[in-house]
PDB file of C-alpha atoms in Angstrom:
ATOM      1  CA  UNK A 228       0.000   0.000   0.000  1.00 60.00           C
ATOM      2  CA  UNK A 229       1.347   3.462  -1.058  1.00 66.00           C
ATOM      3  CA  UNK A 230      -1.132   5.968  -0.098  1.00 75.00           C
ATOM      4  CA  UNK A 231      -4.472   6.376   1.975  1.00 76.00           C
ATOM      5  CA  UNK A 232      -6.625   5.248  -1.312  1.00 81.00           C
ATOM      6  CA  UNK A 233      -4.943   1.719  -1.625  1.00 80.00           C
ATOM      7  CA  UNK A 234      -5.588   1.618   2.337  1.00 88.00           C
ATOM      8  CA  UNK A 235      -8.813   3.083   1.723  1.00 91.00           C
ATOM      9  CA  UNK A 236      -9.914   0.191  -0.807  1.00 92.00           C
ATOM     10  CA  UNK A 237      -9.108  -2.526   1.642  1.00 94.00           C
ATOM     11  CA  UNK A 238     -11.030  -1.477   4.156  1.00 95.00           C
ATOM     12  CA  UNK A 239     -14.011  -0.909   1.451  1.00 95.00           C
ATOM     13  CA  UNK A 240     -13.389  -4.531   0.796  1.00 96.00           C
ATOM     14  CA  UNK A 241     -13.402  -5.751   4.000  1.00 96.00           C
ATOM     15  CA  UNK A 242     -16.382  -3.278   5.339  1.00 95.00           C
ATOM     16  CA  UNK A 243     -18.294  -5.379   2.860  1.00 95.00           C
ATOM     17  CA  UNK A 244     -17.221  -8.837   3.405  1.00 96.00           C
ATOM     18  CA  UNK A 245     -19.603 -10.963   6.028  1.00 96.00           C
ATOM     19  CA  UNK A 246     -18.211 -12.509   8.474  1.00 97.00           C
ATOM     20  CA  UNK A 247     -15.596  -9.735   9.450  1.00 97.00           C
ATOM     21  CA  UNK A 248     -15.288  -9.131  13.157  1.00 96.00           C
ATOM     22  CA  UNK A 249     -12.779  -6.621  12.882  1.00 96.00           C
ATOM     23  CA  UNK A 250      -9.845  -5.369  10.847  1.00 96.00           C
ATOM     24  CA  UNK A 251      -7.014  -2.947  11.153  1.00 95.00           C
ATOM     25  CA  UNK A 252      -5.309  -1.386   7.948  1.00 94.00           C
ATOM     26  CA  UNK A 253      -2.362   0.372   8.739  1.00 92.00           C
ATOM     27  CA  UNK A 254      -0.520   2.341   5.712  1.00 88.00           C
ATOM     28  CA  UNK A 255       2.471   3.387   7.514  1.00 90.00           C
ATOM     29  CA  UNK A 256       3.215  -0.202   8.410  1.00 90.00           C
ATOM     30  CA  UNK A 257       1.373  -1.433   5.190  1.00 88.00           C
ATOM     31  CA  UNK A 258      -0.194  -4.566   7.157  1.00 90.00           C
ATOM     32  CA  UNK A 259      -4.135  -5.587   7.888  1.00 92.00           C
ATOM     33  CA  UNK A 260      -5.020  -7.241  11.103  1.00 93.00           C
ATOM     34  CA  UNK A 261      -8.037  -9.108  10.250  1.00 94.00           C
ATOM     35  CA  UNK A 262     -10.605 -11.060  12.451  1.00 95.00           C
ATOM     36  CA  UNK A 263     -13.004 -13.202  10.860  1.00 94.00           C
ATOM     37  CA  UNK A 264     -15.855 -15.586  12.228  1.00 94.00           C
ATOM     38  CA  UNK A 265     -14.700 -19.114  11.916  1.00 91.00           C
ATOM     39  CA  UNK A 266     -17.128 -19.976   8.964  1.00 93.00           C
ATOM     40  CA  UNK A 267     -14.906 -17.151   6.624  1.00 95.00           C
ATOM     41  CA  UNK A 268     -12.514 -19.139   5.059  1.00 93.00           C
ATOM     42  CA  UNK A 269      -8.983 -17.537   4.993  1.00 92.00           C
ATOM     43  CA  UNK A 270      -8.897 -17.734   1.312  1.00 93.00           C
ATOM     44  CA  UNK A 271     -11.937 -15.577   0.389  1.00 95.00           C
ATOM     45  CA  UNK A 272     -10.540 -12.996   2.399  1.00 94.00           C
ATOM     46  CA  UNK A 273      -7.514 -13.132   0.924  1.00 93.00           C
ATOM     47  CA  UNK A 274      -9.158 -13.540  -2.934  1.00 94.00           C
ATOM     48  CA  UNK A 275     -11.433  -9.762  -1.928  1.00 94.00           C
ATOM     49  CA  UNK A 276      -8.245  -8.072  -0.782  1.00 93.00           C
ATOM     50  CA  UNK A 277      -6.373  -9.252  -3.885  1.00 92.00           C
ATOM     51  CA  UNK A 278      -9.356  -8.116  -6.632  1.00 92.00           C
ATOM     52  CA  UNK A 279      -8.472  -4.792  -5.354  1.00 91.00           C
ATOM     53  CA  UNK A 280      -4.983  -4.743  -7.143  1.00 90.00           C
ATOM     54  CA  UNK A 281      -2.893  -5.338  -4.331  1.00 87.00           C
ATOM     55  CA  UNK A 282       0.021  -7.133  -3.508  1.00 86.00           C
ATOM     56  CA  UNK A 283      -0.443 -10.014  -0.307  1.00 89.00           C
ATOM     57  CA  UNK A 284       3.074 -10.911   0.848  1.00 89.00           C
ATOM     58  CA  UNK A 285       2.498 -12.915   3.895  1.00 89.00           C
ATOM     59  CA  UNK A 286      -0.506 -14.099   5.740  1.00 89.00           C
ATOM     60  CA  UNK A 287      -1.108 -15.765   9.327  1.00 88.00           C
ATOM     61  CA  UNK A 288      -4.036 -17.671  10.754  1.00 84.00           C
ATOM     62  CA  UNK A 289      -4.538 -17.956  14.323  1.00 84.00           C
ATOM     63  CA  UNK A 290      -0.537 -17.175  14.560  1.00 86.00           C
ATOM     64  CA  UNK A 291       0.264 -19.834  11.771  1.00 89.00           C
ATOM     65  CA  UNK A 292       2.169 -18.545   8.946  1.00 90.00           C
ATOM     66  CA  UNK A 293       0.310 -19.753   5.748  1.00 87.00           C
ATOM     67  CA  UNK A 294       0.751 -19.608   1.651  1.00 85.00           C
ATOM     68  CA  UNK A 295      -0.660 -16.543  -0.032  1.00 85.00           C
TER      69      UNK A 295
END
């Protein structure tokens, strides 16, 4: 994420998606802290975040470290 509209669009995306608890998007440390319900499967979330253009480098569930 470069600016505050890249940040912006993921937490559009996420606003929308059921099943979102909570999130976090931070641009300055260009991360999203996401908590889901257990039903949301990690890779939807991970599918909406990417359909807005950007980049996922890493990704954790429950503390696991997991493919993106």
């Amino acid at each position: 994420m470069s600016c505050s509209g890249c940040s912006g669009a993921i937490e559009r995306v996420l606003k929308k998606l059921e099943g979102i608890q909570s999130y976090t998007v931070s641009l300055e440390a260009q991360s999203a802290d996401i908590y889901a319900e257990d039903g949301l499967a990690y890779d939807t979330v991970l599918e909406k975040i990417r359909k807005t253009g950007k980049t996922v480098v890493k990704g954790e569930r429950d503390g696991v470290e997991v493919a993106v």
